[in-house]
mmCIF file of C-alpha atoms and ligand atoms in Angstrom:
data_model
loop_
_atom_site.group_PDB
_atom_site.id
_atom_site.type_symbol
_atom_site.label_atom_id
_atom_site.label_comp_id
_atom_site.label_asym_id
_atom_site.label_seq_id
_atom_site.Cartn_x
_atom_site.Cartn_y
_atom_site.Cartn_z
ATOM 1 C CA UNK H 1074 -25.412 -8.959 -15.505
ATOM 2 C CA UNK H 1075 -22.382 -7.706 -16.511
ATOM 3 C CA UNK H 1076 -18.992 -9.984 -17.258
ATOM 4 C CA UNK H 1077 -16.561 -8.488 -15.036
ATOM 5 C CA UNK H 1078 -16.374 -6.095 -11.622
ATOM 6 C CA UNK H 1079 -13.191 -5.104 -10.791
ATOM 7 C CA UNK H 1080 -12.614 -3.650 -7.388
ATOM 8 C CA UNK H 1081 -9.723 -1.353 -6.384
ATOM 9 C CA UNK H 1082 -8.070 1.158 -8.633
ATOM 10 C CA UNK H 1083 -3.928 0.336 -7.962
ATOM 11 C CA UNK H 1084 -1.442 -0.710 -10.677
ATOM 12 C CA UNK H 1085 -3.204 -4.120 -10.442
ATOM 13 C CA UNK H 1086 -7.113 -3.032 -10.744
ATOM 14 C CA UNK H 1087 -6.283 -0.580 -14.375
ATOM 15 C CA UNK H 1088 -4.409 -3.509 -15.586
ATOM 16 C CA UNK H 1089 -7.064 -5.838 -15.102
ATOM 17 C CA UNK H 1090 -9.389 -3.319 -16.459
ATOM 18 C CA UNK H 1091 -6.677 -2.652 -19.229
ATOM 19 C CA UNK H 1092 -7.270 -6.215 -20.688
ATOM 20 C CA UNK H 1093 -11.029 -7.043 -19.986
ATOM 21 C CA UNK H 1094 -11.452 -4.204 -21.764
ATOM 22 C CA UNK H 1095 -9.684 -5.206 -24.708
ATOM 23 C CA UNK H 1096 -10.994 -8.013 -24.840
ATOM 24 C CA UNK H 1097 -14.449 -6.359 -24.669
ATOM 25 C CA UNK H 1098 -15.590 -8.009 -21.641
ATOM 26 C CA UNK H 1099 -16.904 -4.333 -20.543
ATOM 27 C CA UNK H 1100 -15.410 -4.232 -17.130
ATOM 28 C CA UNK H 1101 -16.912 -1.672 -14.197
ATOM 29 C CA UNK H 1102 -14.128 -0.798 -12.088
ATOM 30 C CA UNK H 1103 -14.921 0.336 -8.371
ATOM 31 C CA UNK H 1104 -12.119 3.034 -8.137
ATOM 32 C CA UNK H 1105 -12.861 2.633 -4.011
ATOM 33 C CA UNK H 1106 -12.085 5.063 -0.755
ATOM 34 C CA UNK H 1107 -8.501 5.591 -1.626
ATOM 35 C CA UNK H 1108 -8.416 5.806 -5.535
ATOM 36 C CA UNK H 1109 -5.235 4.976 -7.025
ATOM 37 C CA UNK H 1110 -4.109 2.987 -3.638
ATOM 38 C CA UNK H 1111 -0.604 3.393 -2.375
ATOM 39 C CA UNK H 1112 1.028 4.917 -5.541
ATOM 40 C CA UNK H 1113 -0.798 8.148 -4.850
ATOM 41 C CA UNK H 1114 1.459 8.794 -1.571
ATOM 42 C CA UNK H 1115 4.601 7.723 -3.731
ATOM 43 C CA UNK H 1116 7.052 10.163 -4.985
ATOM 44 C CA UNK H 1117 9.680 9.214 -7.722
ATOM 45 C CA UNK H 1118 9.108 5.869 -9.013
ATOM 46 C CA UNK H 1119 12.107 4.554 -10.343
ATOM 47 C CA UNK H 1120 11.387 0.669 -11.221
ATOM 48 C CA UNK H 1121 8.672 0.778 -13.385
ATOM 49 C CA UNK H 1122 9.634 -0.324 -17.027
ATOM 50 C CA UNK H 1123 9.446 2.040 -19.666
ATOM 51 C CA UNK H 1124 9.984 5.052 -17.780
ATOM 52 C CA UNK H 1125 13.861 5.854 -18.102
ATOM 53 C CA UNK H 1126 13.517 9.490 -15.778
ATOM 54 C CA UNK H 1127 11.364 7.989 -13.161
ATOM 55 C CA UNK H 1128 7.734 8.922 -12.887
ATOM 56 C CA UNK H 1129 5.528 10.246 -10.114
ATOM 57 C CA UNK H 1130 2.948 7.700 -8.617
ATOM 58 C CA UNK H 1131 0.273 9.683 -9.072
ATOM 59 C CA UNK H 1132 0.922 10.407 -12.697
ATOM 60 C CA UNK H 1133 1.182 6.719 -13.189
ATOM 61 C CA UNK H 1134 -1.742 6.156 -11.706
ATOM 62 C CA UNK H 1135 -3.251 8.583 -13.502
ATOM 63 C CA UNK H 1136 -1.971 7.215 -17.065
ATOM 64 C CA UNK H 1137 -3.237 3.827 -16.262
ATOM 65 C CA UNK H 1138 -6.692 5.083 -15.421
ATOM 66 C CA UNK H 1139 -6.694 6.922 -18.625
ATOM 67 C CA UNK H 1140 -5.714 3.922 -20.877
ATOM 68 C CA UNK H 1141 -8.525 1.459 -19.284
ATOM 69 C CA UNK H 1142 -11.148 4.469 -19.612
ATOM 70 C CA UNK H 1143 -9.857 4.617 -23.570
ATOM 71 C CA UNK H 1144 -10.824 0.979 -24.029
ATOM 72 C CA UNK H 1145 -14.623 1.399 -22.269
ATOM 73 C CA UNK H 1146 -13.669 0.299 -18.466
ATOM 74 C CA UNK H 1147 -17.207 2.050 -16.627
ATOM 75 C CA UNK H 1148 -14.801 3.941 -13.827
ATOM 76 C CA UNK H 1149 -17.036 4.195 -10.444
ATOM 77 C CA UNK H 1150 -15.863 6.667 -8.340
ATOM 78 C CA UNK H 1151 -17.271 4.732 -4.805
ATOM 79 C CA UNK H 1152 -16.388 2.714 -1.856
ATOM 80 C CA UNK H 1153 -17.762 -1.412 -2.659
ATOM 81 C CA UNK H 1154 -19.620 -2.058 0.965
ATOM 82 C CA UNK H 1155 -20.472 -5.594 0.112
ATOM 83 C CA UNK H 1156 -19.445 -8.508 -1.893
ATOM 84 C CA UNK H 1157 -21.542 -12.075 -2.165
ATOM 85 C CA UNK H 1158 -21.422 -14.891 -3.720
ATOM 86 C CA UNK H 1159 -25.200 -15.785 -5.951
ATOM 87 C CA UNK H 1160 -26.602 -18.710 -7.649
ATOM 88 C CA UNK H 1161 -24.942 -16.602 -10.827
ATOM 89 C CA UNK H 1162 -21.914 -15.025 -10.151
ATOM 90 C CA UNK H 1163 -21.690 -12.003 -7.640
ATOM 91 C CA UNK H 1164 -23.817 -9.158 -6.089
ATOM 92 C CA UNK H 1165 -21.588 -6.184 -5.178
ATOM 93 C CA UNK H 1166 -23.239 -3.648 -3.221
ATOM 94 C CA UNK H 1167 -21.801 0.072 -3.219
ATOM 95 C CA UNK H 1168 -23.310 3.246 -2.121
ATOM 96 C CA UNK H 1169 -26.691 2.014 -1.703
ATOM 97 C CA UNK H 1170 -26.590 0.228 -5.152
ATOM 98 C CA UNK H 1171 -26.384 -3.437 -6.350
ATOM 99 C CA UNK H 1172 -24.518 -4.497 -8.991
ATOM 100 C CA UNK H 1173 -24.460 -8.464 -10.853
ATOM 101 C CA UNK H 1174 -21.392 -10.108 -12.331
ATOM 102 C CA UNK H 1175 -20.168 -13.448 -13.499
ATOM 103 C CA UNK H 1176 -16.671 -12.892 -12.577
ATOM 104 C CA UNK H 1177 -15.068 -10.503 -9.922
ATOM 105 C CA UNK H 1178 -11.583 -9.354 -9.844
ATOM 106 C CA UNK H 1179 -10.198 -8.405 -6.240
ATOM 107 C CA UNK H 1180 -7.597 -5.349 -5.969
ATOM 108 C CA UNK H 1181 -8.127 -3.868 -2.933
ATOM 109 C CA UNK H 1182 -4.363 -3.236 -2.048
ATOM 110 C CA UNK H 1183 -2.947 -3.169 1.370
ATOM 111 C CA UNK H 1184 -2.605 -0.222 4.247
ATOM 112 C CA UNK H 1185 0.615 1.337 6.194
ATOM 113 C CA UNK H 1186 0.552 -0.470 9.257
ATOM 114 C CA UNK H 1187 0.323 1.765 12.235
ATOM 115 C CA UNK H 1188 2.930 1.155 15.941
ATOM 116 C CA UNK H 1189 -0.461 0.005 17.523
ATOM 117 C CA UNK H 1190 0.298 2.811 20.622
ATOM 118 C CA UNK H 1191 -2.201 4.875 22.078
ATOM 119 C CA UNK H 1192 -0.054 7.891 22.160
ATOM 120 C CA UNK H 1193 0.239 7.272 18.415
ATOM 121 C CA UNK H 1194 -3.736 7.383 17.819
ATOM 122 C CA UNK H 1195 -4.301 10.199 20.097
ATOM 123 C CA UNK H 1196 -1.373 12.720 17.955
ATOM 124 C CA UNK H 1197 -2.198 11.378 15.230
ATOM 125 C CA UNK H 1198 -2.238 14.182 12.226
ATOM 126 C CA UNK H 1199 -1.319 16.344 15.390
ATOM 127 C CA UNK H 1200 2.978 15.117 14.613
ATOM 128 C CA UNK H 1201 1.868 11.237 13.754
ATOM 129 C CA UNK H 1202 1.616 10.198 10.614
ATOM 130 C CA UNK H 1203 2.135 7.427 8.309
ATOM 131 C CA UNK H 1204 2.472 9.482 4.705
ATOM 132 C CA UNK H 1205 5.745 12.192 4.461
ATOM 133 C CA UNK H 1206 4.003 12.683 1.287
ATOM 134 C CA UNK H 1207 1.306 13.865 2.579
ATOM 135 C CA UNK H 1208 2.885 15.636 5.390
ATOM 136 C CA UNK H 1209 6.221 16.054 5.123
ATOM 137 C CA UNK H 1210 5.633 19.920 4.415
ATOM 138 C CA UNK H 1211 4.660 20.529 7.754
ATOM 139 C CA UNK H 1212 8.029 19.882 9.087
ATOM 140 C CA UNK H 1213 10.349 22.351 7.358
ATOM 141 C CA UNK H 1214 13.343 23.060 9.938
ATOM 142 C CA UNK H 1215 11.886 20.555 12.406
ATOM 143 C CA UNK H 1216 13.521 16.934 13.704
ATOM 144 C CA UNK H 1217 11.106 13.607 12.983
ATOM 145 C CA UNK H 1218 11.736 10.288 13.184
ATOM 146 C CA UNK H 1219 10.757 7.085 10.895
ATOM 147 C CA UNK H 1220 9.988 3.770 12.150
ATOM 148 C CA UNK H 1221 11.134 0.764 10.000
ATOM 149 C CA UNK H 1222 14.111 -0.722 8.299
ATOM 150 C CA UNK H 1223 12.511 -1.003 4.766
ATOM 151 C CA UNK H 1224 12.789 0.156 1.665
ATOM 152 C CA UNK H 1225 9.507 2.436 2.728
ATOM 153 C CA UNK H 1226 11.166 3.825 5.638
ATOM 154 C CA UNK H 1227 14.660 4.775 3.670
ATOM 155 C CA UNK H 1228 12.241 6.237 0.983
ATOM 156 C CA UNK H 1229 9.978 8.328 3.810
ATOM 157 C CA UNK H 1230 13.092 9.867 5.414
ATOM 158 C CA UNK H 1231 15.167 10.708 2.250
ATOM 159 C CA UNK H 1232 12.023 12.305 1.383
ATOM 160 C CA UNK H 1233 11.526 14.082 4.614
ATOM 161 C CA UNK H 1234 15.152 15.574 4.335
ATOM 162 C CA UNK H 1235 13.446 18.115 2.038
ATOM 163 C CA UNK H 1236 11.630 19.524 4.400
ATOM 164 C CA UNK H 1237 13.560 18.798 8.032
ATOM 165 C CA UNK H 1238 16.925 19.403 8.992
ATOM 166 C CA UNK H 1239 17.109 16.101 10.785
ATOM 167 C CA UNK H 1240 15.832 13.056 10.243
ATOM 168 C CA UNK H 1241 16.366 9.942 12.748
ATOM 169 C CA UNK H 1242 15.356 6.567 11.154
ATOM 170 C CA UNK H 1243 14.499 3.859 14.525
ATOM 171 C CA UNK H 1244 14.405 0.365 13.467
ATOM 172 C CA UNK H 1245 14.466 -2.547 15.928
ATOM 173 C CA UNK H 1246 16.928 -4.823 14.885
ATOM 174 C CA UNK H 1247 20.605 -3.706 14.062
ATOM 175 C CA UNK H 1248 20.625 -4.523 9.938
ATOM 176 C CA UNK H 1249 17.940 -3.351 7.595
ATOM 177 C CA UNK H 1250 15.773 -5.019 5.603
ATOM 178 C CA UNK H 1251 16.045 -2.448 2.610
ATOM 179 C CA UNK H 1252 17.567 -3.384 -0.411
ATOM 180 C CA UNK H 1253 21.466 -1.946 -1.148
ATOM 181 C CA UNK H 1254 20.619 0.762 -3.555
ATOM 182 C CA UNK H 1255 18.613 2.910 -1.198
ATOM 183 C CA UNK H 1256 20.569 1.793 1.707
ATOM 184 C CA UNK H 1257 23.995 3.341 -0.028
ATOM 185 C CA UNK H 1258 21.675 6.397 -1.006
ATOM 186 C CA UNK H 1259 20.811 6.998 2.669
ATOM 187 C CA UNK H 1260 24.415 7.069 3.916
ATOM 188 C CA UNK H 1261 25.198 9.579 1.335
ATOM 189 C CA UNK H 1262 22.708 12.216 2.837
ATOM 190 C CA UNK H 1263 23.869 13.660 5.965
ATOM 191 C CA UNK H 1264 20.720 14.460 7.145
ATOM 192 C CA UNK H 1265 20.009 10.861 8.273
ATOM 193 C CA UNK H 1266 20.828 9.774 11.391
ATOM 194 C CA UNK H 1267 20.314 5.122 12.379
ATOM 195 C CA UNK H 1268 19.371 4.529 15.478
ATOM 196 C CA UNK H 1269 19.980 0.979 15.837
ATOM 197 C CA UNK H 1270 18.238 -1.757 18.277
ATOM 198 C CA UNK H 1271 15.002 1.029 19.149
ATOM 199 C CA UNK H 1272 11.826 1.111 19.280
ATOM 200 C CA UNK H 1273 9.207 3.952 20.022
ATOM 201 C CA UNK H 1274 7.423 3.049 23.388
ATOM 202 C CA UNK H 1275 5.313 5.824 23.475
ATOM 203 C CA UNK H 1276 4.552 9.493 21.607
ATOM 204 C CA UNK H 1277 4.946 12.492 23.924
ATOM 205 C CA UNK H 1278 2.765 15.572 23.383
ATOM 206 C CA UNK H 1279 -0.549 14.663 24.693
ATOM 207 C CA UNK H 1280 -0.925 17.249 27.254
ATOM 208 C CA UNK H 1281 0.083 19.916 24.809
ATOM 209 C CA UNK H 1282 -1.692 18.418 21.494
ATOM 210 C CA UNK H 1283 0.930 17.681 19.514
ATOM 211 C CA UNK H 1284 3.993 15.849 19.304
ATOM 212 C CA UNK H 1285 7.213 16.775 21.693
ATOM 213 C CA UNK H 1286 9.166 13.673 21.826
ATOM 214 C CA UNK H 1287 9.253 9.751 22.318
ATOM 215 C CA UNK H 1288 10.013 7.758 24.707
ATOM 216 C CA UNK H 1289 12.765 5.103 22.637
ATOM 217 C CA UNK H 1290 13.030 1.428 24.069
ATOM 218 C CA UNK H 1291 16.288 -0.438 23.780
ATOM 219 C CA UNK H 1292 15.897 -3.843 21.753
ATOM 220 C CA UNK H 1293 18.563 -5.373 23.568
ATOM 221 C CA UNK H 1294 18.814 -3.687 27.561
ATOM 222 C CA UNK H 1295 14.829 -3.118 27.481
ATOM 223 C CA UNK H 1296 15.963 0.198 28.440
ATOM 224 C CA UNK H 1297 13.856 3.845 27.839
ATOM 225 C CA UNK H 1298 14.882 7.203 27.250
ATOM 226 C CA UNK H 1299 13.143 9.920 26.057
ATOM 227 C CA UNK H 1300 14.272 12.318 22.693
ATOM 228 C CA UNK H 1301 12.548 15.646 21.758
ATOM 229 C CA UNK H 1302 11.337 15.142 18.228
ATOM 230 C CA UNK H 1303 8.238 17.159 16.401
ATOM 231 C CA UNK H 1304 7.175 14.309 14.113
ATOM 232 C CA UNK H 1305 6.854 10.708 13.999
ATOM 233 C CA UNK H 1306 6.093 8.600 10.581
ATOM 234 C CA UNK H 1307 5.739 4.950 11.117
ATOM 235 C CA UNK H 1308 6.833 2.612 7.888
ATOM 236 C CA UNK H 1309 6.760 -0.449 9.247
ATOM 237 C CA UNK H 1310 5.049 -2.365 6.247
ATOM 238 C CA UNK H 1311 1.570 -2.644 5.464
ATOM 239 C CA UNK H 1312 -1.755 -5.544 5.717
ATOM 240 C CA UNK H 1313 -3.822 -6.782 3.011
ATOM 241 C CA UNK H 1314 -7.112 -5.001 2.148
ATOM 242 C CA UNK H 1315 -9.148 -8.321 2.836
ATOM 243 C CA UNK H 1316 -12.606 -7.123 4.905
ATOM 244 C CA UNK H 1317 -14.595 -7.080 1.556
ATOM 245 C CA UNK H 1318 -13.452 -10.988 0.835
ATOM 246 C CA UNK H 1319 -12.268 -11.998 4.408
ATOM 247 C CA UNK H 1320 -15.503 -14.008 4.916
ATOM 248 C CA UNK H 1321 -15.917 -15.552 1.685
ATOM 249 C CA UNK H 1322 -12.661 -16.667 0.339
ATOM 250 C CA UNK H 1323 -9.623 -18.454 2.127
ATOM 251 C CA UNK H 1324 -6.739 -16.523 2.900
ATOM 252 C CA UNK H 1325 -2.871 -17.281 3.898
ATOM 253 C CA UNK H 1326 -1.315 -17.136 7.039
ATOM 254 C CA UNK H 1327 -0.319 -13.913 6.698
ATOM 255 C CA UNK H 1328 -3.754 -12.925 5.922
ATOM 256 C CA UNK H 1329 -3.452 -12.148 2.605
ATOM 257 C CA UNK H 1330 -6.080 -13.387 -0.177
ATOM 258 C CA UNK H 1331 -4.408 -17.361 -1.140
ATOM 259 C CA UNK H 1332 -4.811 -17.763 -5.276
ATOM 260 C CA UNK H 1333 -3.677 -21.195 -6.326
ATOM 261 C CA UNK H 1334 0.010 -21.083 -7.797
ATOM 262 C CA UNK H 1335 0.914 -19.529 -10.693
ATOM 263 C CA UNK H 1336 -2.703 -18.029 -11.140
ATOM 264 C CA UNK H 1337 -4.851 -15.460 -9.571
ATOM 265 C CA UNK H 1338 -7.895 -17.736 -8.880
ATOM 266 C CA UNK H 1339 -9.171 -18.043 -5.494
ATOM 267 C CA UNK H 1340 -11.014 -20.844 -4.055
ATOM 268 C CA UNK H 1341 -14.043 -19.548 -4.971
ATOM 269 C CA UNK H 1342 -14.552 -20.185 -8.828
ATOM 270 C CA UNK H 1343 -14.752 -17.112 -10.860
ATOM 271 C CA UNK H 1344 -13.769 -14.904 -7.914
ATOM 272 C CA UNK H 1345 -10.161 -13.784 -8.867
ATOM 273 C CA UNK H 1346 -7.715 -11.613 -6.261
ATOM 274 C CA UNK H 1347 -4.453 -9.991 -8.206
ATOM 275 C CA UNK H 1348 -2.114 -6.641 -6.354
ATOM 276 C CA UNK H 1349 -1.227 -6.867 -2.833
ATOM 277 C CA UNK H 1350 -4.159 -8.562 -1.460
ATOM 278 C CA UNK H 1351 -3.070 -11.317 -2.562
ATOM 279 C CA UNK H 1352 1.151 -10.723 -2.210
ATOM 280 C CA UNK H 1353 3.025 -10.693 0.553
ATOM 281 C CA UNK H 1354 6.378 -11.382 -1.407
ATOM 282 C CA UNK H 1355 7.200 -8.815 -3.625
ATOM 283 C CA UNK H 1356 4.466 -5.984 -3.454
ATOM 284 C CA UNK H 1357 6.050 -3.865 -6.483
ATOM 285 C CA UNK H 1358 4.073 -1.942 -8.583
ATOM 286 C CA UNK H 1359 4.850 -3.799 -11.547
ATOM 287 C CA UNK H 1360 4.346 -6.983 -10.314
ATOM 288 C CA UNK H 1361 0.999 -5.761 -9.043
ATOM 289 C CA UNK H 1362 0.013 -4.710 -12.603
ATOM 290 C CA UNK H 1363 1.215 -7.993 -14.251
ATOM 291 C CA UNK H 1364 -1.210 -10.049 -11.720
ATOM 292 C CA UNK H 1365 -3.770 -7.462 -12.994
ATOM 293 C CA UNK H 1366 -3.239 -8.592 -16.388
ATOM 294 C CA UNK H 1367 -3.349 -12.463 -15.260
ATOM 295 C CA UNK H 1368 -6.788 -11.634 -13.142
ATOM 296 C CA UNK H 1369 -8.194 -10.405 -16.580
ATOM 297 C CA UNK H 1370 -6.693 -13.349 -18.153
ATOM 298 C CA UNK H 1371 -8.328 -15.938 -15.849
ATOM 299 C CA UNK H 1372 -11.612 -14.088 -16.092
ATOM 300 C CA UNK H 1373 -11.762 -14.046 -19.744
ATOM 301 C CA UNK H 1374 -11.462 -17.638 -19.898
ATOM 302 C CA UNK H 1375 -13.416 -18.583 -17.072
ATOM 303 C CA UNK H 1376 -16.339 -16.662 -18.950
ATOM 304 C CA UNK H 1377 -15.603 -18.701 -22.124
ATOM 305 C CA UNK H 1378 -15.232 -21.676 -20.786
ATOM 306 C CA UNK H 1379 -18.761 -21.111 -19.148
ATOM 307 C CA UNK H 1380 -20.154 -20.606 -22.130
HETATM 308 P P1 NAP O 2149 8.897 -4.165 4.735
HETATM 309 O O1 NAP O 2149 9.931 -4.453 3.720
HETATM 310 O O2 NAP O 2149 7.992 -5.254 5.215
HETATM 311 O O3 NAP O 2149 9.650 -3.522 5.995
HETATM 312 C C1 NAP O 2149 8.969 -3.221 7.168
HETATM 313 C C2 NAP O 2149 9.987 -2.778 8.192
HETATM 314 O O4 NAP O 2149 9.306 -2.372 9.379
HETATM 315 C C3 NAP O 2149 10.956 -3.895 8.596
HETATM 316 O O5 NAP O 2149 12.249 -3.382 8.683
HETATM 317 C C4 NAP O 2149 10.416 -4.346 9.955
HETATM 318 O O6 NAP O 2149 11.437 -4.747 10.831
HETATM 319 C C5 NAP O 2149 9.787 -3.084 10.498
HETATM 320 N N1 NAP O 2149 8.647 -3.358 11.375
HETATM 321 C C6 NAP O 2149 7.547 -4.124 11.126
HETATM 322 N N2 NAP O 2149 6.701 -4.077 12.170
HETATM 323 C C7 NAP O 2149 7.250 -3.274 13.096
HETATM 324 C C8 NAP O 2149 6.860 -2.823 14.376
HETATM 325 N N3 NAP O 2149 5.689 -3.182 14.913
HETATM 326 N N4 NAP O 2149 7.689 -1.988 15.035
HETATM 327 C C9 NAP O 2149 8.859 -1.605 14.509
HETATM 328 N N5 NAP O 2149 9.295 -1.979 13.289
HETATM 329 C C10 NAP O 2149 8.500 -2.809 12.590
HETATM 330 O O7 NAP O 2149 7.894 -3.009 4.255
HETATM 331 P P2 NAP O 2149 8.165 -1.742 3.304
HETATM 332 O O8 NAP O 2149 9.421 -1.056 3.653
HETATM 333 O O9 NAP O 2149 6.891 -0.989 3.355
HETATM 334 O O10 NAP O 2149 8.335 -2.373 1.864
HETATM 335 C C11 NAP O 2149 7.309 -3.189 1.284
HETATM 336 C C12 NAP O 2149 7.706 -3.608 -0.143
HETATM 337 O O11 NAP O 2149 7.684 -2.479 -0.996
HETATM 338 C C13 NAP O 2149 9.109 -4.198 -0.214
HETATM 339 O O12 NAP O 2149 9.095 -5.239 -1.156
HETATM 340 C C14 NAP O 2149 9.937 -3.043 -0.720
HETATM 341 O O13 NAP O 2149 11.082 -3.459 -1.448
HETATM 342 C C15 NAP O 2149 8.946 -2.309 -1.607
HETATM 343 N N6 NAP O 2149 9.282 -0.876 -1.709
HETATM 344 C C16 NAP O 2149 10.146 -0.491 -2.696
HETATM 345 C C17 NAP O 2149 10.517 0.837 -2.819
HETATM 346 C C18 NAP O 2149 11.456 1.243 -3.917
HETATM 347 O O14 NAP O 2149 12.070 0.391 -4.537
HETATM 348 N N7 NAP O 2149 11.612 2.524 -4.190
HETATM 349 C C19 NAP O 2149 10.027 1.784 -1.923
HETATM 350 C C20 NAP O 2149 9.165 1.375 -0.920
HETATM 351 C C21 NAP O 2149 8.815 0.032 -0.811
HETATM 352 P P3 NAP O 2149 12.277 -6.102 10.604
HETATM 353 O O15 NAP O 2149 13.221 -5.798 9.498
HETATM 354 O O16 NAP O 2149 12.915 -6.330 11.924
HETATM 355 O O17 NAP O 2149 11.259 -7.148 10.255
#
């Protein structure tokens, strides 16, 4: 039986495993399909504290890992299939094994939300794609388009701009939602182009396998016209990582894992949910790894106080 499982390897999951360990609790942290979550498709990360030059997400990530593995977090590199409540604590199945726990700590992120289109999922990888990290490469000299009016989709194209010689951001509404400091950065590079009151009807490519164009719909006339583009990126926000608890704990309306205020506890006791499964609000990396330390917290003295 061991004190505490964490699950999910973001910001949130090595700060949780940061302090159990510490506090010698012993932790075994399920690093999960996507190890390191979002950060690892991030570029410069400018916000976090106590890095004055910026850092790259992965190298954070990295760090992080390397600081709860210094303390004795048990890293396992594997993909938790099942999580249930016992007379005891918890049973958390993962590749074919069981493990026991009296306390649980839930940081299973959230995913890039996809246009929902069936042109999108039948080009997608062949032009479609959700990560210019990952992909943005593949469009040196080409023209793409990014779906969103977020601080994701301002990030996504400046990043693109590397790579193509035109980038076209389409959001639906005529303001954006991204904050003024990347906003003023976009209008200072000239290879991003608004287009205002749009959104993408449909990907064109199908009959050649990969992306030719897409067919734009007008937010305000309801009216479609087609543009030749060779990539499309959607950053349209993201949903909460909830299958593993979806059935066992209460959630928000959003979806989202509900913790009682100020706290990361979930309605289940001993079951605690810190990251972006649980925030809908603010969803920065830092606040993601202080709820990871408040997880560990709440763990640490819901295991004493059992005792
Ligand atoms: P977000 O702030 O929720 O923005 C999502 C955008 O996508 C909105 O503009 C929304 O339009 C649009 N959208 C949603 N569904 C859509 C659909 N089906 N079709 C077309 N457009 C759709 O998400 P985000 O940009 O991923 O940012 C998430 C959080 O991470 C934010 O707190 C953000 O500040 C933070 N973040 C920070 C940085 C940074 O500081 N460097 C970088 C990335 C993200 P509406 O505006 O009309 O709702």
């Amino acid at each position: 039986m061991n004190d505490v499982i964490i699950i999910g390897s973001g910001p949130a999951g090595w700060t949780a495993a940061i302090y159990a360990s510490r506090a010698d609790l012993k932790p075994l942290l399920f690093e999960g399909g996507e190890p390191g979550g979002q950060l690892m498709t991030t570029t410069d990360v400018e916000n976090f504290p106590g890095f004055p030059k910026g850092v790259q997400g992965p190298e954070l990530m990295q760090v992080m890992k390397e600081q709860a593995a210094r303390f004795g977090t048990e890293i396992i590199a594997a993909h938790v299939d099942k999580l249930e409540k016992t007379a005891g604590g918890f049973e958390v199945t993962a590749a074919e094994k069981t493990y026991r726990a009296k306390t649980v700590i839930i940081s299973t992120g959230a995913t890039a939300r996809r246009l929902g289109l069936d042109s999108e999922k039948a080009l997608y990888g062949k032009g479609v794609s959700a990560c210019a990290t990952c992909d943005g490469f593949f469009f040196k000299g080409k023209k793409v388009i990014v779906v969103g009016g977020g601080d994701s989709a301002i990030e996504e194209a400046s990043f693109l701009t590397r790579f193509a010689d035109k980038v076209y951001i389409v959001h639906r509404r005529n303001e954006l939602r991204a904050s003024k400091i990347m906003q003023e950065r976009m209008k200072k590079n000239e290879k991003i182009e608004m287009i205002w009151n749009a959104s993408v009807d449909g990907i064109l490519g199908k009959e050649v396998d990969h992306v030719t164009g897409v067919r734009l719909k007008d937010s305000t006339t309801g009216e479609l016209r087609d543009m030749e583009i060779d990539g499309v990126f959607a950053a349209i926000g993201h949903e909460p990582n909830v299958d593993l608890v979806k059935d066992l704990v209460d959630l928000d309306e959003k979806n989202y894992v509900k913790t009682s205020f100020g706290t990361s506890q979930t309605n289940i006791p001993g079951l605690f949910a810190c990251g972006d499964v649980q925030d809908s609000r603010y969803r920065q990396a830092i606040t993601a790894a202080g709820s990871g330390c408040m997880a560990a917290l709440d763990a640490e003295k819901y295991l004493a106080d059992q005792e």
